[in-house]
Amino acid sequence: MSPAPSKIRRPPFLGRLSLPERNFVADALRTETVGGVLLLVAAVVALIWSNTLGGSYAAVRDFHLGPASLGLDLSVQHWAANGLLALFFFVAGIELKRELVAGELRDPKAAALPVIAAICGMAMPAVVYAVVNGIGGGSLHGWAVPTATDIAFALAVLAVIGTSLPASLRAFLLTLAVVDDLFAILIIAVFFTSQIHFLALGGAVVGLLIFYVLLRKGVRGWYVYVPLALVIWALMENSGVHATIAGVAMGLMLRCHRRDGESGSPGEHIEHLVRPLSAGLAVPLFALFSAGVSVSGGAVHEVFTRPETLGVVLGLVVGKALGVFGGTWVTARFTKAELNPDLKWPDVFAVATLAGIGFTVSLLIGELAFADDPALTAEIKAAVLIGSLLAAVCAAVLLKLRNNKYRALCADEDRDEDQDGIPDIYQLGKPEYHLRMAAIHEAKAAEHRRLAEVAAVRHAGDEGPA
């Protein structure tokens, strides 16, 4: 009678990433961190500018430019929100495509935890907002404002407070943000499209089909795709559908899996080129012309007393943390997923709290939700800023409590004693690695013996006869 086959052990939740995935996440988040710092700077500049020289700020923000004959006579703020953010959502589309074909979302079982966590992390803030406004008699139009997570802003907070996060937690946060962006795109497309001009929309669809065919035919050259992308964006802008949808659609069309002999897929290559432009220019400029709101004592008091704004603050600070953590914990228990023994559930809660930083997309949805009420729009923006700040402070405190543990884990992940460019932790089972390490240790021991002999000779000379 043959023995029963041994049960295959599932990899732990938030376990070690594969080396290629770890390298990709590190490169992507490094750019996002720099962009996040620029985003913080832009937000601070906007607040100072609007609260000290409000007239000039409003004049620049509301200045119109662009060809009116093409339906593109837009304000600077509109150009930033609908034009520059198309780059942000283009990168988000590439990230989503890559996650689906080569990243954390390619395996349905492995994807269940971050996807459900992201969905719960969007549903719970909406519920919190709805409850607050149902009790307070406020407008439900802003239910989607606190549902977003700003990965760049979150990483900027990590950079500012000087904490380290293990690669698995950073990847979890990135995957959350990618799924979050997907649902934010769907929310914008479904709930904030009021009137559709079908001729322009049809033209945009035709443009997207041409874009897709050119990609599949292997046509290369920025001089082909950039003008085509601009035409698609302009048609989408005139269609009544939010123009950033065009960016997402084009990002999703790129090939993001590697073929034999390729060091990187076309999608990864284009993302590498466009991400700095998105994180370093598009998003900070959007923040500059969207974050300029009054922060007087009366405005802050209004944020905490008006149901719409209070719902946004509580949705970001309370709803996000409870939603992400609760969805993760329940799913892990239901699927019997084991948490990485190096981490604890409070670590997951800290990351869930960090996900409450909902800056860029929250500001965008706030503008769309209350477009007919400029005063309330400004108050909603203030609520987003305050809610994101409170979430950042709470996350910073929670992460700092475990920073020594994170620093030790990161040191283990990065250690490369044989200096071959590959962290040692990925080579522990390879015989050639142990041979190299034995040679290194023998060389070090020989050097120590040589130094000891030299020291002994010198000592003997010092004690010899005068």
XYZ file of C-alpha atoms in Angstrom:
466
model
C 0.000 0.000 0.000
C 1.575 3.263 -1.111
C 1.791 6.099 1.410
C -0.654 8.973 1.106
C 0.781 11.943 -0.762
C 1.959 14.729 1.517
C -0.166 17.847 1.578
C 1.334 20.761 -0.316
C 1.937 23.637 2.068
C 0.616 26.987 0.864
C 3.037 29.933 0.965
C 2.244 32.234 3.881
C 0.283 35.437 3.458
C 2.716 38.383 3.112
C 5.557 35.911 2.600
C 8.751 36.602 0.696
C 8.322 37.797 -2.895
C 10.086 36.183 -5.818
C 13.282 38.011 -6.763
C 11.974 39.478 -10.074
C 8.773 40.645 -8.344
C 10.769 42.108 -5.465
C 12.998 44.045 -7.873
C 10.018 45.334 -9.860
C 8.171 46.467 -6.726
C 11.308 48.186 -5.417
C 11.841 50.096 -8.688
C 8.178 51.094 -8.974
C 7.884 52.258 -5.382
C 11.155 54.178 -5.539
C 9.701 56.388 -8.272
C 6.380 56.681 -6.432
C 8.197 57.752 -3.262
C 9.955 60.607 -5.053
C 6.672 61.572 -6.707
C 4.936 61.424 -3.349
C 7.400 63.879 -1.821
C 6.795 66.238 -4.766
C 3.069 65.723 -4.212
C 3.417 66.766 -0.570
C 5.415 69.838 -1.586
C 2.808 70.781 -4.217
C -0.031 70.436 -1.692
C 1.781 72.629 0.840
C 2.531 75.246 -1.834
C -1.137 75.219 -2.920
C -2.319 75.738 0.666
C 0.127 78.578 1.313
C -0.564 80.237 -2.048
C -4.365 80.039 -1.759
C -4.389 81.250 1.854
C -1.975 84.161 1.380
C -2.461 85.278 -2.226
C -5.867 83.790 -2.911
C -6.697 86.185 -5.730
C -3.705 85.246 -7.849
C -4.200 81.554 -7.089
C -7.819 81.669 -8.275
C -6.847 83.700 -11.346
C -4.244 81.138 -12.447
C -6.399 78.132 -11.542
C -9.435 79.434 -13.444
C -7.534 80.801 -16.464
C -8.864 79.237 -19.679
C -6.762 78.113 -22.607
C -7.090 75.718 -25.514
C -8.892 75.608 -28.879
C -12.594 76.316 -28.296
C -13.440 74.983 -31.775
C -12.337 71.526 -30.610
C -14.239 71.760 -27.330
C -10.981 72.138 -25.428
C -11.228 75.687 -24.065
C -10.600 74.502 -20.500
C -9.403 76.034 -17.267
C -5.914 75.273 -15.955
C -7.521 73.230 -13.173
C -9.565 71.267 -15.720
C -6.466 70.601 -17.833
C -4.697 69.303 -14.739
C -7.622 67.100 -13.636
C -8.642 65.708 -17.028
C -5.450 66.038 -19.025
C -2.465 65.473 -16.781
C -4.245 62.862 -14.671
C -4.785 60.843 -17.847
C -1.048 60.052 -17.546
C -1.585 58.924 -13.953
C -4.411 56.610 -14.988
C -2.416 55.404 -18.004
C 0.275 54.183 -15.589
C -2.465 52.734 -13.365
C -3.792 50.791 -16.374
C -0.328 49.375 -17.095
C 0.112 48.439 -13.418
C -3.230 46.668 -13.397
C -2.448 44.772 -16.605
C 0.930 43.700 -15.255
C -0.559 42.578 -11.941
C -3.117 40.493 -13.865
C -0.602 38.733 -16.128
C 2.631 38.642 -14.119
C 2.069 40.025 -10.641
C 0.129 39.291 -7.475
C -3.234 39.065 -9.274
C -2.285 36.392 -11.825
C -3.138 33.556 -9.421
C -6.806 33.788 -8.345
C -6.090 32.111 -5.005
C -3.190 34.425 -4.176
C -5.148 37.434 -5.460
C -8.160 36.785 -3.232
C -6.689 38.450 -0.137
C -5.566 41.791 -1.633
C -8.607 42.029 -3.923
C -11.127 41.395 -1.143
C -9.162 43.699 1.152
C -9.299 46.449 -1.483
C -13.026 45.944 -2.109
C -13.794 46.034 1.628
C -11.453 49.026 1.912
C -13.637 50.874 -0.593
C -17.007 49.630 0.627
C -16.523 50.436 4.319
C -15.637 54.148 3.812
C -18.725 54.504 1.601
C -20.830 52.873 4.336
C -19.340 55.167 6.993
C -20.040 58.207 4.805
C -23.614 57.053 4.137
C -24.302 56.414 7.841
C -22.942 59.811 8.912
C -24.943 61.633 6.262
C -28.041 59.521 6.843
C -28.003 60.490 10.516
C -26.980 64.102 9.877
C -29.247 64.720 6.898
C -26.392 65.439 4.482
C -25.976 64.728 0.778
C -25.100 61.198 -0.299
C -23.471 62.434 -3.529
C -20.017 62.264 -1.956
C -20.121 58.596 -0.935
C -17.240 57.748 -3.296
C -14.863 60.493 -2.086
C -13.253 58.536 0.800
C -12.948 55.259 -1.116
C -9.576 55.966 -2.801
C -5.998 55.283 -1.664
C -3.078 57.436 -2.834
C -0.028 55.161 -3.041
C 2.385 58.030 -3.799
C 1.224 60.066 -0.802
C 1.394 56.963 1.427
C 4.967 56.224 0.348
C 5.910 59.862 0.861
C 4.697 59.548 4.452
C 6.930 56.483 4.885
C 9.867 58.466 3.491
C 9.205 61.461 5.745
C 8.822 59.471 8.983
C 11.880 57.373 8.103
C 10.356 53.937 8.577
C 11.163 50.809 6.618
C 8.588 48.343 5.402
C 9.432 44.780 4.348
C 8.983 44.139 0.625
C 5.901 41.964 1.217
C 4.040 44.756 3.040
C 5.002 47.264 0.353
C 3.804 44.881 -2.365
C 0.536 44.378 -0.473
C 0.061 48.150 -0.287
C 0.865 48.532 -4.002
C -1.585 45.767 -4.980
C -4.263 47.364 -2.811
C -3.687 50.673 -4.568
C -3.825 49.069 -8.031
C -7.172 47.354 -7.331
C -8.337 50.554 -5.656
C -7.510 52.518 -8.826
C -9.462 50.009 -10.925
C -12.626 50.463 -8.885
C -12.124 54.228 -8.730
C -12.017 54.225 -12.534
C -15.261 52.219 -12.663
C -16.896 54.584 -10.163
C -15.911 57.618 -12.244
C -17.113 55.991 -15.469
C -20.446 54.743 -14.094
C -21.515 57.351 -11.548
C -19.999 60.575 -12.857
C -20.966 60.414 -16.517
C -24.146 62.433 -16.924
C -24.563 63.173 -20.623
C -22.923 61.146 -23.378
C -22.178 62.462 -26.864
C -22.192 59.228 -28.805
C -20.440 60.562 -31.927
C -17.378 61.655 -29.953
C -17.489 58.468 -27.864
C -17.674 56.372 -31.029
C -14.646 58.215 -32.410
C -12.731 57.528 -29.195
C -13.619 53.832 -29.414
C -12.434 53.702 -33.042
C -9.199 55.391 -31.973
C -8.713 52.809 -29.226
C -9.279 49.990 -31.720
C -6.631 51.477 -34.029
C -4.301 51.780 -31.014
C -4.884 48.113 -30.179
C -4.339 46.903 -33.762
C -1.093 48.874 -34.107
C 0.183 47.357 -30.881
C -0.668 43.822 -32.015
C 0.975 44.426 -35.400
C 4.178 45.395 -33.610
C 4.235 48.957 -34.939
C 6.763 51.048 -33.028
C 7.482 54.749 -32.686
C 6.286 57.380 -30.226
C 5.467 59.635 -33.196
C 2.647 57.180 -34.047
C 1.190 56.571 -30.613
C 1.484 59.987 -28.964
C -0.587 61.870 -31.605
C -3.106 59.010 -31.673
C -3.346 59.079 -27.857
C -3.972 62.837 -27.914
C -6.785 62.388 -30.447
C -8.351 59.609 -28.361
C -8.108 61.760 -25.224
C -9.696 64.788 -26.949
C -12.586 62.692 -28.277
C -13.139 61.141 -24.846
C -13.089 64.612 -23.268
C -15.820 65.740 -25.657
C -17.872 62.567 -25.202
C -18.967 63.355 -21.656
C -17.102 60.320 -20.266
C -14.260 61.406 -17.985
C -11.178 61.776 -20.166
C -8.920 59.832 -17.787
C -10.777 56.670 -18.874
C -8.886 56.934 -22.168
C -5.582 56.683 -20.300
C -6.681 53.557 -18.451
C -7.936 51.885 -21.616
C -4.671 52.454 -23.469
C -2.643 51.235 -20.489
C -4.637 47.996 -20.350
C -3.938 47.330 -24.040
C -0.163 47.155 -23.655
C 1.512 43.751 -23.505
C 2.917 43.252 -20.011
C 4.162 39.654 -20.141
C 7.720 38.881 -21.173
C 8.553 36.714 -24.138
C 11.641 34.549 -24.474
C 14.763 36.652 -24.684
C 13.095 39.835 -23.412
C 14.518 41.593 -20.360
C 11.226 43.447 -20.020
C 7.830 43.602 -21.717
C 6.753 46.643 -23.793
C 4.334 47.633 -21.028
C 7.090 47.578 -18.391
C 9.383 49.583 -20.669
C 6.745 52.252 -21.356
C 5.771 52.370 -17.695
C 9.427 52.933 -16.803
C 9.469 55.921 -19.185
C 6.088 57.432 -18.296
C 5.939 56.840 -14.530
C 8.468 59.616 -13.678
C 6.446 62.030 -15.829
C 3.243 60.989 -14.070
C 4.626 60.961 -10.526
C 6.984 63.918 -10.950
C 4.869 66.309 -13.026
C 1.247 65.323 -13.670
C 0.148 64.446 -10.134
C 1.997 67.316 -8.374
C 0.516 69.852 -10.816
C -2.940 68.407 -10.236
C -2.378 68.774 -6.487
C -1.151 72.338 -6.941
C -4.393 73.420 -8.601
C -6.768 71.239 -6.567
C -5.473 71.389 -2.988
C -5.705 75.157 -2.596
C -8.502 75.482 -0.022
C -9.090 77.670 3.008
C -7.689 76.295 6.251
C -9.006 78.978 8.601
C -10.400 78.028 11.986
C -13.943 78.402 10.699
C -13.258 76.129 7.722
C -11.739 73.425 9.953
C -14.705 73.693 12.332
C -17.040 73.281 9.357
C -15.231 70.090 8.331
C -16.014 68.450 11.666
C -19.598 69.686 11.947
C -21.019 69.315 8.430
C -22.156 65.728 7.688
C -20.703 65.608 4.160
C -17.216 66.633 5.265
C -17.315 64.672 8.523
C -18.339 61.602 6.521
C -15.263 62.031 4.309
C -12.897 62.380 7.290
C -14.329 59.386 9.154
C -14.502 57.378 5.942
C -10.774 57.864 5.322
C -9.563 57.467 8.897
C -11.971 54.842 10.265
C -13.641 53.262 7.240
C -10.443 52.528 5.309
C -8.624 50.982 8.270
C -11.563 48.811 9.308
C -12.386 47.835 5.731
C -8.890 46.806 4.625
C -7.981 45.101 7.896
C -11.382 43.461 8.380
C -11.513 42.182 4.801
C -7.979 40.792 5.076
C -8.507 39.146 8.460
C -11.842 37.526 7.562
C -10.539 36.277 4.205
C -7.381 34.881 5.790
C -9.454 33.021 8.371
C -11.923 31.767 5.771
C -9.167 30.504 3.437
C -6.980 29.336 6.363
C -4.121 31.443 5.040
C -1.205 31.625 7.472
C 0.362 34.994 8.130
C 4.107 35.279 7.576
C 5.574 34.367 11.013
C 7.911 37.385 10.815
C 4.874 39.704 10.812
C 1.887 40.240 13.079
C -1.693 41.325 12.504
C -0.969 44.786 13.967
C 1.407 45.227 11.001
C -1.492 44.611 8.635
C -3.631 47.081 10.605
C -0.889 49.730 10.316
C -0.806 49.303 6.525
C -4.621 49.406 6.468
C -4.469 52.721 8.327
C -1.901 53.994 5.833
C -4.384 53.145 3.054
C -6.629 55.878 4.495
C -4.472 58.468 2.748
C -6.768 59.211 -0.178
C -5.438 62.341 -1.807
C -5.300 62.500 -5.605
C -8.327 60.434 -6.647
C -10.356 61.592 -3.627
C -9.839 65.221 -4.651
C -10.825 64.345 -8.222
C -14.012 62.539 -7.155
C -14.820 65.385 -4.757
C -14.712 67.829 -7.677
C -16.981 65.577 -9.747
C -19.452 64.813 -6.943
C -20.178 68.428 -6.031
C -19.402 70.206 -9.295
C -22.554 72.361 -8.946
C -21.628 73.618 -5.466
C -18.171 75.280 -5.434
C -18.369 76.131 -1.720
C -19.107 72.535 -0.740
C -16.441 71.304 -3.166
C -13.843 73.412 -1.342
C -15.027 72.041 2.028
C -14.863 68.460 0.716
C -11.286 69.095 -0.437
C -10.424 70.384 3.028
C -11.975 67.239 4.485
C -9.840 65.073 2.186
C -6.699 66.909 3.288
C -7.569 66.649 6.990
C -8.666 63.009 6.732
C -5.503 62.057 4.850
C -3.368 63.912 7.394
C -5.046 62.156 10.336
C -4.666 58.761 8.650
C -0.989 59.527 7.995
C -0.371 60.479 11.637
C -2.122 57.340 12.949
C -0.200 55.111 10.526
C 3.089 56.805 11.390
C 2.588 56.094 15.103
C 1.647 52.444 14.483
C 4.531 51.845 12.076
C 7.098 53.532 14.330
C 6.201 51.106 17.128
C 7.476 48.230 14.955
C 10.214 50.064 13.067
C 13.097 48.167 14.701
C 11.525 44.883 13.609
C 10.979 46.212 10.072
C 14.570 47.443 9.887
C 15.873 43.999 10.848
C 13.645 42.280 8.266
C 14.767 44.697 5.535
C 18.424 44.105 6.466
C 17.886 40.338 6.116
C 16.184 40.860 2.749
C 19.013 43.066 1.416
C 22.072 41.231 2.806
C 24.493 40.239 0.024
C 27.672 38.941 1.641
C 29.058 37.399 -1.537
C 28.365 40.677 -3.413
C 26.955 39.024 -6.525
C 24.005 41.401 -6.761
C 21.498 38.808 -5.519
C 20.345 38.949 -1.879
C 21.625 35.956 0.071
C 18.152 34.985 1.250
C 17.285 33.943 -2.331
C 20.303 31.626 -2.602
C 20.310 29.704 0.677
C 19.420 26.405 -0.975
C 21.969 26.608 -3.813
C 25.217 24.590 -3.482
C 27.234 27.133 -5.483
C 26.204 29.845 -3.026
C 27.486 27.834 -0.078
C 30.760 27.155 -1.913
C 31.204 30.893 -2.534
C 30.404 31.704 1.092
C 32.837 29.015 2.326
C 35.564 30.557 0.159
C 34.731 34.038 1.470
C 34.804 32.840 5.083
C 38.110 30.996 4.519
C 39.627 34.134 2.981
C 38.456 36.194 5.959
C 39.844 33.620 8.394
C 43.196 33.602 6.553
C 43.305 37.407 6.711
C 42.565 37.301 10.444
C 45.368 34.743 10.957
C 47.788 36.921 8.984
C 46.910 39.989 11.021
C 47.271 37.998 14.254
C 50.749 36.799 13.157
C 51.812 40.355 12.291
C 50.551 41.583 15.669
C 52.434 38.755 17.464
C 55.693 39.603 15.695
C 55.333 43.274 16.601
C 54.543 42.386 20.200
C 57.592 40.125 20.418
C 59.787 42.905 19.010
C 58.473 45.423 21.564
C 59.300 43.041 24.488
C 62.743 42.001 23.192
C 66.175 43.170 24.575
C 66.983 46.848 24.204
